């Protein structure tokens, strides 16, 4: 379980998070939504120590990580892996070599062991058949899958995805959201997923948290989002479901 308690964060005069509290339960998939600049990335970066709160408290599996040092976070990142908004692969390495890299680096495995484990992770995201291709030889949607496989290498119990579907066409976006559901069902990993739209998450999310003006505007099930009467939520939901990008 992850608990954010009254998190405040400002950059200079700009208040980004103004008292955000939320809890992510074990085995669940929670989507954090909100428009661009709402503070979604800033919020989730607190989990891996890339952003530090001005005030408030964060607990990770009951442990208070609020005042963790860099070194403490290094250990925590094994339990909580992050797939970044602009995660990139090394162009000159094959897909399986890309996934093998953190296995060698963090687990001290031999190249052969690392490649073997990397193939297993690629199989988890249905990419086994393309393991020996170069990143340039596959499309954006498949590269994103490989980035997810790479984040899975240290068998984290928690995964944080920052906009995993941004830049993907609608078909690939739906596939990646389904993959997140599938990984959660198969491995029991707890997922926090940042997204700026609701297009394909209604069938995937267990819970949706909407950030607005530095606060949590709504924290509920997809059904509660659909039926909310809050005008800001309505605008978001109808824009996503009935807008030009709807499937
Ligand atoms: N390191 C930083 N220094 C200064 N300002 C920052 C920093 N990181 C984020 N911000 C500001 O905080 C605000 C929230 O940023 P954040 O990246 O969390 O938005 P977001 O909700 O993830 O948006 P998007 O959907 O565009 O990714 C933005 O105005 C951004 O410019
Ligand atoms: Mg962001």
PDB file of N, CA, C and O in Angstrom, residues 99 103 114-128 145-146 148-156 183:
ATOM      1  N   UNK A  99      16.628  -4.849 -22.492  1.00  0.00           N
ATOM      2  CA  UNK A  99      15.967  -5.328 -21.265  1.00  0.00           C
ATOM      3  C   UNK A  99      16.990  -5.987 -20.328  1.00  0.00           C
ATOM      4  O   UNK A  99      16.866  -5.922 -19.106  1.00  0.00           O
ATOM      5  N   UNK A 103      19.357  -5.845 -15.663  1.00  0.00           N
ATOM      6  CA  UNK A 103      19.539  -7.125 -14.957  1.00  0.00           C
ATOM      7  C   UNK A 103      21.029  -7.319 -14.662  1.00  0.00           C
ATOM      8  O   UNK A 103      21.419  -7.703 -13.568  1.00  0.00           O
ATOM      9  N   UNK A 114      21.434 -12.839 -17.946  1.00  0.00           N
ATOM     10  CA  UNK A 114      20.649 -11.614 -18.105  1.00  0.00           C
ATOM     11  C   UNK A 114      19.771 -11.702 -19.357  1.00  0.00           C
ATOM     12  O   UNK A 114      18.602 -11.338 -19.331  1.00  0.00           O
ATOM     13  N   UNK A 115      20.357 -12.217 -20.447  1.00  0.00           N
ATOM     14  CA  UNK A 115      19.579 -12.328 -21.689  1.00  0.00           C
ATOM     15  C   UNK A 115      18.426 -13.308 -21.521  1.00  0.00           C
ATOM     16  O   UNK A 115      17.326 -13.088 -22.014  1.00  0.00           O
ATOM     17  N   UNK A 116      18.700 -14.380 -20.795  1.00  0.00           N
ATOM     18  CA  UNK A 116      17.656 -15.376 -20.564  1.00  0.00           C
ATOM     19  C   UNK A 116      16.483 -14.768 -19.783  1.00  0.00           C
ATOM     20  O   UNK A 116      15.326 -14.919 -20.159  1.00  0.00           O
ATOM     21  N   UNK A 117      16.826 -14.041 -18.711  1.00  0.00           N
ATOM     22  CA  UNK A 117      15.763 -13.400 -17.921  1.00  0.00           C
ATOM     23  C   UNK A 117      15.047 -12.326 -18.721  1.00  0.00           C
ATOM     24  O   UNK A 117      13.838 -12.146 -18.593  1.00  0.00           O
ATOM     25  N   UNK A 118      15.813 -11.623 -19.559  1.00  0.00           N
ATOM     26  CA  UNK A 118      15.220 -10.557 -20.368  1.00  0.00           C
ATOM     27  C   UNK A 118      14.199 -11.146 -21.342  1.00  0.00           C
ATOM     28  O   UNK A 118      13.140 -10.569 -21.580  1.00  0.00           O
ATOM     29  N   UNK A 119      14.513 -12.329 -21.880  1.00  0.00           N
ATOM     30  CA  UNK A 119      13.546 -12.974 -22.792  1.00  0.00           C
ATOM     31  C   UNK A 119      12.259 -13.319 -22.058  1.00  0.00           C
ATOM     32  O   UNK A 119      11.164 -13.204 -22.608  1.00  0.00           O
ATOM     33  N   UNK A 120      12.385 -13.738 -20.802  1.00  0.00           N
ATOM     34  CA  UNK A 120      11.181 -14.043 -20.017  1.00  0.00           C
ATOM     35  C   UNK A 120      10.320 -12.797 -19.825  1.00  0.00           C
ATOM     36  O   UNK A 120       9.093 -12.851 -19.918  1.00  0.00           O
ATOM     37  N   UNK A 121      10.990 -11.661 -19.548  1.00  0.00           N
ATOM     38  CA  UNK A 121      10.239 -10.414 -19.354  1.00  0.00           C
ATOM     39  C   UNK A 121       9.575  -9.989 -20.657  1.00  0.00           C
ATOM     40  O   UNK A 121       8.450  -9.501 -20.667  1.00  0.00           O
ATOM     41  N   UNK A 122      10.287 -10.185 -21.769  1.00  0.00           N
ATOM     42  CA  UNK A 122       9.697  -9.827 -23.060  1.00  0.00           C
ATOM     43  C   UNK A 122       8.493 -10.712 -23.369  1.00  0.00           C
ATOM     44  O   UNK A 122       7.513 -10.257 -23.963  1.00  0.00           O
ATOM     45  N   UNK A 123       8.554 -11.961 -22.930  1.00  0.00           N
ATOM     46  CA  UNK A 123       7.411 -12.860 -23.140  1.00  0.00           C
ATOM     47  C   UNK A 123       6.196 -12.355 -22.357  1.00  0.00           C
ATOM     48  O   UNK A 123       5.058 -12.458 -22.818  1.00  0.00           O
ATOM     49  N   UNK A 124       6.453 -11.784 -21.190  1.00  0.00           N
ATOM     50  CA  UNK A 124       5.348 -11.248 -20.373  1.00  0.00           C
ATOM     51  C   UNK A 124       4.576 -10.139 -21.090  1.00  0.00           C
ATOM     52  O   UNK A 124       3.406  -9.921 -20.821  1.00  0.00           O
ATOM     53  N   UNK A 125       5.277  -9.415 -21.949  1.00  0.00           N
ATOM     54  CA  UNK A 125       4.588  -8.343 -22.681  1.00  0.00           C
ATOM     55  C   UNK A 125       4.347  -8.750 -24.147  1.00  0.00           C
ATOM     56  O   UNK A 125       4.161  -7.902 -25.019  1.00  0.00           O
ATOM     57  N   UNK A 126       4.373 -10.057 -24.395  1.00  0.00           N
ATOM     58  CA  UNK A 126       4.110 -10.609 -25.733  1.00  0.00           C
ATOM     59  C   UNK A 126       5.072 -10.106 -26.801  1.00  0.00           C
ATOM     60  O   UNK A 126       4.671  -9.804 -27.921  1.00  0.00           O
ATOM     61  N   UNK A 127       6.332  -9.977 -26.435  1.00  0.00           N
ATOM     62  CA  UNK A 127       7.318  -9.493 -27.397  1.00  0.00           C
ATOM     63  C   UNK A 127       8.430 -10.510 -27.638  1.00  0.00           C
ATOM     64  O   UNK A 127       9.461 -10.164 -28.227  1.00  0.00           O
ATOM     65  N   UNK A 128       8.247 -11.744 -27.203  1.00  0.00           N
ATOM     66  CA  UNK A 128       9.305 -12.749 -27.311  1.00  0.00           C
ATOM     67  C   UNK A 128       9.783 -12.927 -28.752  1.00  0.00           C
ATOM     68  O   UNK A 128      10.987 -13.021 -29.011  1.00  0.00           O
ATOM     69  N   UNK A 145       6.150  -1.295 -25.098  1.00  0.00           N
ATOM     70  CA  UNK A 145       6.066  -2.603 -24.426  1.00  0.00           C
ATOM     71  C   UNK A 145       7.426  -3.025 -23.884  1.00  0.00           C
ATOM     72  O   UNK A 145       7.531  -3.588 -22.802  1.00  0.00           O
ATOM     73  N   UNK A 146       8.459  -2.771 -24.694  1.00  0.00           N
ATOM     74  CA  UNK A 146       9.815  -3.162 -24.283  1.00  0.00           C
ATOM     75  C   UNK A 146      10.253  -2.334 -23.067  1.00  0.00           C
ATOM     76  O   UNK A 146      10.852  -2.861 -22.129  1.00  0.00           O
ATOM     77  N   UNK A 148       8.326  -1.275 -20.838  1.00  0.00           N
ATOM     78  CA  UNK A 148       7.595  -1.859 -19.703  1.00  0.00           C
ATOM     79  C   UNK A 148       8.278  -3.159 -19.260  1.00  0.00           C
ATOM     80  O   UNK A 148       8.462  -3.401 -18.066  1.00  0.00           O
ATOM     81  N   UNK A 149       8.706  -3.955 -20.233  1.00  0.00           N
ATOM     82  CA  UNK A 149       9.428  -5.191 -19.899  1.00  0.00           C
ATOM     83  C   UNK A 149      10.699  -4.863 -19.124  1.00  0.00           C
ATOM     84  O   UNK A 149      11.050  -5.531 -18.148  1.00  0.00           O
ATOM     85  N   UNK A 150      11.383  -3.807 -19.541  1.00  0.00           N
ATOM     86  CA  UNK A 150      12.624  -3.403 -18.866  1.00  0.00           C
ATOM     87  C   UNK A 150      12.342  -2.988 -17.415  1.00  0.00           C
ATOM     88  O   UNK A 150      13.092  -3.304 -16.510  1.00  0.00           O
ATOM     89  N   UNK A 151      11.205  -2.302 -17.222  1.00  0.00           N
ATOM     90  CA  UNK A 151      10.848  -1.894 -15.851  1.00  0.00           C
ATOM     91  C   UNK A 151      10.491  -3.105 -14.986  1.00  0.00           C
ATOM     92  O   UNK A 151      10.564  -3.046 -13.766  1.00  0.00           O
ATOM     93  N   UNK A 152      10.101  -4.191 -15.640  1.00  0.00           N
ATOM     94  CA  UNK A 152       9.722  -5.397 -14.897  1.00  0.00           C
ATOM     95  C   UNK A 152      10.921  -6.242 -14.491  1.00  0.00           C
ATOM     96  O   UNK A 152      10.767  -7.236 -13.777  1.00  0.00           O
ATOM     97  N   UNK A 153      12.115  -5.861 -14.956  1.00  0.00           N
ATOM     98  CA  UNK A 153      13.266  -6.753 -14.782  1.00  0.00           C
ATOM     99  C   UNK A 153      13.600  -7.046 -13.324  1.00  0.00           C
ATOM    100  O   UNK A 153      14.074  -8.116 -13.008  1.00  0.00           O
ATOM    101  N   UNK A 154      13.386  -6.085 -12.457  1.00  0.00           N
ATOM    102  CA  UNK A 154      13.774  -6.328 -11.066  1.00  0.00           C
ATOM    103  C   UNK A 154      12.592  -6.863 -10.247  1.00  0.00           C
ATOM    104  O   UNK A 154      12.597  -6.760  -9.017  1.00  0.00           O
ATOM    105  N   UNK A 155      11.603  -7.419 -10.945  1.00  0.00           N
ATOM    106  CA  UNK A 155      10.355  -7.929 -10.341  1.00  0.00           C
ATOM    107  C   UNK A 155       9.816  -7.039  -9.211  1.00  0.00           C
ATOM    108  O   UNK A 155       9.709  -7.447  -8.064  1.00  0.00           O
ATOM    109  N   UNK A 156       9.485  -5.801  -9.609  1.00  0.00           N
ATOM    110  CA  UNK A 156       8.962  -4.860  -8.619  1.00  0.00           C
ATOM    111  C   UNK A 156       7.562  -5.270  -8.169  1.00  0.00           C
ATOM    112  O   UNK A 156       6.853  -5.961  -8.906  1.00  0.00           O
ATOM    113  N   UNK A 183      -0.847  -7.388 -16.855  1.00  0.00           N
ATOM    114  CA  UNK A 183       0.316  -7.586 -15.974  1.00  0.00           C
ATOM    115  C   UNK A 183      -0.121  -7.597 -14.519  1.00  0.00           C
ATOM    116  O   UNK A 183       0.364  -8.388 -13.712  1.00  0.00           O
TER     117      UNK A 183
END
